[in-house]
Coordinates of C-alpha atoms in Angstrom, one line a residue:
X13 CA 7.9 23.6 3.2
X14 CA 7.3 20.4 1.0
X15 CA 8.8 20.3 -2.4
X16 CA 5.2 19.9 -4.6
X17 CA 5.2 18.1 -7.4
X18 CA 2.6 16.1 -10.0
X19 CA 3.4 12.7 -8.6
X20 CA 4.5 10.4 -6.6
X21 CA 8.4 10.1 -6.1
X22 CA 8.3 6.7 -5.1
X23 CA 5.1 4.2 -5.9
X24 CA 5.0 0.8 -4.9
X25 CA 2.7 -2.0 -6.0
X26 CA 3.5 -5.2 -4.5
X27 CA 0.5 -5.7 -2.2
X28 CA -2.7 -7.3 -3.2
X29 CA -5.3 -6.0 -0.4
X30 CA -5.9 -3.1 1.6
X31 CA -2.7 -1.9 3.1
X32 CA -2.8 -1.9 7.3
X33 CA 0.1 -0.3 8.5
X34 CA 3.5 1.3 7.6
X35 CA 6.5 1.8 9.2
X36 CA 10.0 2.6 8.4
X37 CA 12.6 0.9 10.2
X38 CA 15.0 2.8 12.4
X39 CA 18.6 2.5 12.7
X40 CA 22.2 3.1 11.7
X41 CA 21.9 -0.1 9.7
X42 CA 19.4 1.2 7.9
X43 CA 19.7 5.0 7.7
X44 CA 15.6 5.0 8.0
X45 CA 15.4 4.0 4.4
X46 CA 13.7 1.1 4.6
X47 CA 10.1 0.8 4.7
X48 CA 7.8 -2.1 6.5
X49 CA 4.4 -2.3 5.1
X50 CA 1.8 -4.9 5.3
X51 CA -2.2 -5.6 5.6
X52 CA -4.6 -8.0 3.7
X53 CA -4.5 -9.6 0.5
X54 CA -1.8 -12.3 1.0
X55 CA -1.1 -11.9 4.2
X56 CA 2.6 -10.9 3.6
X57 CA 5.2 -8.4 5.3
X58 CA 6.7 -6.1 2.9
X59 CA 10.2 -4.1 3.3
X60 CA 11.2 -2.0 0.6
X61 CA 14.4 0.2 0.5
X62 CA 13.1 3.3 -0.6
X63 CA 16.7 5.1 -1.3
X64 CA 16.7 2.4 -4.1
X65 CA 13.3 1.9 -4.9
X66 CA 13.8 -1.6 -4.7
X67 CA 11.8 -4.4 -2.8
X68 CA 14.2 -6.3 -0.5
X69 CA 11.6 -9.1 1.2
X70 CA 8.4 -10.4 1.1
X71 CA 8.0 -12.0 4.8
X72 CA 4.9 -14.9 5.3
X73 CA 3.6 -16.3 7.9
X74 CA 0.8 -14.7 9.2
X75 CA -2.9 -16.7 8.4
X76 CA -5.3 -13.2 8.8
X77 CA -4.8 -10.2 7.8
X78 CA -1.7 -8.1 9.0
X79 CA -3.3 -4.9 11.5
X80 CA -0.1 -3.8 12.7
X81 CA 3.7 -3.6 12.8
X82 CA 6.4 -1.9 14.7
X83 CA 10.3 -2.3 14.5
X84 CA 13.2 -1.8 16.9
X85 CA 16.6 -1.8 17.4
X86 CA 17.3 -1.8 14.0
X87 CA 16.6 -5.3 12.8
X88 CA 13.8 -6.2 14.1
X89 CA 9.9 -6.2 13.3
X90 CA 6.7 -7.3 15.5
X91 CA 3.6 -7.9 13.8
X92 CA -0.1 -8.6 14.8
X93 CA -2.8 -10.0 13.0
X94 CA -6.4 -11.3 13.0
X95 CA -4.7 -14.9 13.4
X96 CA -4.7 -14.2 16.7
X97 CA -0.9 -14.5 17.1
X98 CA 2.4 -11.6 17.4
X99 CA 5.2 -12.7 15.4
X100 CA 8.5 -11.1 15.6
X101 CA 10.8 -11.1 12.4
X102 CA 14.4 -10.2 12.1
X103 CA 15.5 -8.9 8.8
X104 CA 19.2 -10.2 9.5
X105 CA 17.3 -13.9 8.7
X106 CA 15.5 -12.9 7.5
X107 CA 12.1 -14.6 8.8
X108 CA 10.3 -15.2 11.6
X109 CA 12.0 -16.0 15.0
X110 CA 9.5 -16.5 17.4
X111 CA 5.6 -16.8 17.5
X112 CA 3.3 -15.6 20.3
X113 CA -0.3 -16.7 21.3
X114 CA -2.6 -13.8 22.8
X115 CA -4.2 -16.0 25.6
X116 CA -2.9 -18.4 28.0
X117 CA -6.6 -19.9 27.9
X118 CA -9.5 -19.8 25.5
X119 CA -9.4 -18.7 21.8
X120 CA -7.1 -15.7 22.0
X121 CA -7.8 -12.4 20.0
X122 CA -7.1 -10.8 17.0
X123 CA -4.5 -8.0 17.7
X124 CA -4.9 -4.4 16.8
X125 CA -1.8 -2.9 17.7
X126 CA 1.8 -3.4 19.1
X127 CA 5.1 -1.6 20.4
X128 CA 8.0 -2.6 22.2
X129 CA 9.5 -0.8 25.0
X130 CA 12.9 1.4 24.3
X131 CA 14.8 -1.5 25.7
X132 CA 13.7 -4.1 24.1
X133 CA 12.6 -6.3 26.8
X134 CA 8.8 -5.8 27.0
X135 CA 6.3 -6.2 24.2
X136 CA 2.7 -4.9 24.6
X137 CA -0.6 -5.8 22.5
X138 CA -3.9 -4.0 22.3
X139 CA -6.6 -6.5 21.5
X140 CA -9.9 -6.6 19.9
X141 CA -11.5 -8.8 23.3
X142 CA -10.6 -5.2 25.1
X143 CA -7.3 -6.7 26.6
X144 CA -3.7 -6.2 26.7
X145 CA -0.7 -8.4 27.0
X146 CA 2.5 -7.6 28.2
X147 CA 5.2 -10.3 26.8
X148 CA 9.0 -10.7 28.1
X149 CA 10.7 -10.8 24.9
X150 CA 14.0 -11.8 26.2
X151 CA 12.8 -14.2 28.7
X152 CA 10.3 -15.5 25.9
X153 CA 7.2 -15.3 28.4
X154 CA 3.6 -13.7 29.0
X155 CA 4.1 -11.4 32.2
X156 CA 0.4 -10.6 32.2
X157 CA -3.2 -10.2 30.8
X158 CA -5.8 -7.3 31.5
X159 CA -8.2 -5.2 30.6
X160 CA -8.2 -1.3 30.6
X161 CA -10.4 -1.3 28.5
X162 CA -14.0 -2.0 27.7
X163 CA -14.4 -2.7 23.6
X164 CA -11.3 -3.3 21.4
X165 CA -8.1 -1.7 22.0
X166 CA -6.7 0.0 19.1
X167 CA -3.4 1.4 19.8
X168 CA -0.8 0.9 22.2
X169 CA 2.3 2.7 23.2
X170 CA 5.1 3.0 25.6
X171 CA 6.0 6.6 27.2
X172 CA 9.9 7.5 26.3
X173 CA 11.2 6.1 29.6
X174 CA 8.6 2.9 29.7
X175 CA 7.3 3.9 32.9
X176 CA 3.9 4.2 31.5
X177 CA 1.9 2.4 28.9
X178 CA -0.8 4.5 26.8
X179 CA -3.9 2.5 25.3
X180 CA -6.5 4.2 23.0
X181 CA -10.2 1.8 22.2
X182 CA -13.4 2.0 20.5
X183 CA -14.5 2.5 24.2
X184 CA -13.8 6.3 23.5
X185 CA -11.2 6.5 26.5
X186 CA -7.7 7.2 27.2
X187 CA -6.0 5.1 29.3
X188 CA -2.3 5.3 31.2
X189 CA -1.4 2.3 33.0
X190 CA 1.6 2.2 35.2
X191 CA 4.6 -0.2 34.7
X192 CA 6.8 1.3 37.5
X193 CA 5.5 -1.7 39.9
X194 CA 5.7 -5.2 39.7
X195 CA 4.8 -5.9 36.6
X196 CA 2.7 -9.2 37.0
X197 CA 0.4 -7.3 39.9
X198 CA -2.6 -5.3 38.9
X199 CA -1.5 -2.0 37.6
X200 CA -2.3 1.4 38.3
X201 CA -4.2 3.0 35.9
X202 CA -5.4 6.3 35.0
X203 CA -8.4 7.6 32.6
X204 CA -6.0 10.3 30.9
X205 CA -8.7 11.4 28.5
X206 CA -11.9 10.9 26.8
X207 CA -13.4 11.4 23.6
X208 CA -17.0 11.8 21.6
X209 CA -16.2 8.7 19.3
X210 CA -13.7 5.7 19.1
X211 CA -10.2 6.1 19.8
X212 CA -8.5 5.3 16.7
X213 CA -4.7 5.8 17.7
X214 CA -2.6 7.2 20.6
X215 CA 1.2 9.3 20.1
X216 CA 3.6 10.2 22.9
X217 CA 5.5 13.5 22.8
X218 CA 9.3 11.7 22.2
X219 CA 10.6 13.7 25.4
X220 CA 7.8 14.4 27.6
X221 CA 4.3 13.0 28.8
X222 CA 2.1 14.8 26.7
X223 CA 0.2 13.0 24.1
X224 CA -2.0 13.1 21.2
X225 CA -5.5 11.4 20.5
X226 CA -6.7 10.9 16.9
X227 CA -10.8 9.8 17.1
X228 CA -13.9 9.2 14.6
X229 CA -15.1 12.3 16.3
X230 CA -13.0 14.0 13.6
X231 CA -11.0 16.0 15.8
X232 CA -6.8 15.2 17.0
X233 CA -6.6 16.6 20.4
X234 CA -3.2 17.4 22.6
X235 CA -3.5 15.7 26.0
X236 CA -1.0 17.0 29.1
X237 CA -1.7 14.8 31.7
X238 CA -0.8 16.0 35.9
X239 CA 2.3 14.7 37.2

């Protein structure tokens, strides 16, 4: 049971527009008190330690609003944003360490959602143009473009072992691609589910291959896809 209560226990005020994303980063370093938050307004990444109730950094950089972040390994956050670009900050800086484009031609995209693999090697984006891009983050290069998708892609994630990479889009579908290959060939992929209304976000099971779908169909459903 959660303890009820009046209020708030915690309330923080510092951004200036709608609020995007959340996450708290993980870690020994950090005991999973410290919180990642960012969105519109001035275009700024947040982190809070919330055993203190104490802002800690205010990270800029971005030019568009802020859709998405997700840390790892302890340190580190990846961010996208309707500037078209992933940046990755670490908070041992702390500021941003590297900058990422979303297209090796054209315009680029604005990006919806990102995650990085367990191991820390492989970034993915899901991208309003309907595409993905899968970025070597210790090798600092794009392995590959491509589209699972047909409108924009609003949630990516990688399964607990990274063999497989689940995409959720406004398309309404479910999509598993698979990263077991050669990972600049076209990969395999798999319509794992399907919905009435956009896909709004996508959840592995942390130990096994089911999943879980929210949608603007109103309904969270539990997928277990076949081996």
């Amino acid at each position: 049971m959660f303890p009820s209560g009046s209020g708030p226990d915690l309330e923080f005020s510092m951004h200036d527009g709608t609020i995007r994303d959340l996450a708290f980063m993980e870690g020994p370093e950090s005991g999973g008190s410290i919180l990642i938050s960012a969105g519109a307004g001035d275009c700024n990444i947040y982190t809070t330690d919330c055993q203190r109730g104490q802002g800690l950094h205010a990270l800029n950089g971005h030019t568009g609003h802020i859709l998405t972040v997700y840390t790892w390994g302890g340190w580190m956050i990846a961010s996208g944003s309707q500037d078209k670009t992933v940046r990755f900050w670490d908070l041992r800086v702390p500021s941003c360490v590297r900058v990422v484009g979303t297209s090796l031609h054209g315009s680029g995209s604005a990006v919806a959602s990102v995650a990085v693999d367990p191991s820390g090697r492989l970034l993915a984006t899901g991208q309003e143009d309907s595409t993905c891009m899968l970025y070597d983050i210790r090798g600092g290069r794009m392995v590959q473009t491509f589209c699972p998708h047909s409108s924009d892609i609003r949630s990516v994630r990688f399964s607990p072992g990274a063999h497989h990479l689940l995409t959720g889009s406004y398309d309404n579908k479910i999509i598993i691609s698979d990263l077991q290959g050669d990972l600049t060939k076209q990969l395999p992929q798999t319509v794992a589910g399907e919905h009435l209304d956009k896909v709004i976000q996508c959840r592995w099971h942390p130990h096994d291959r089911t999943f879980l779908s929210s949608s603007a169909d109103r309904t969270v459903v539990l997928w277990a896809p076949g081996p």
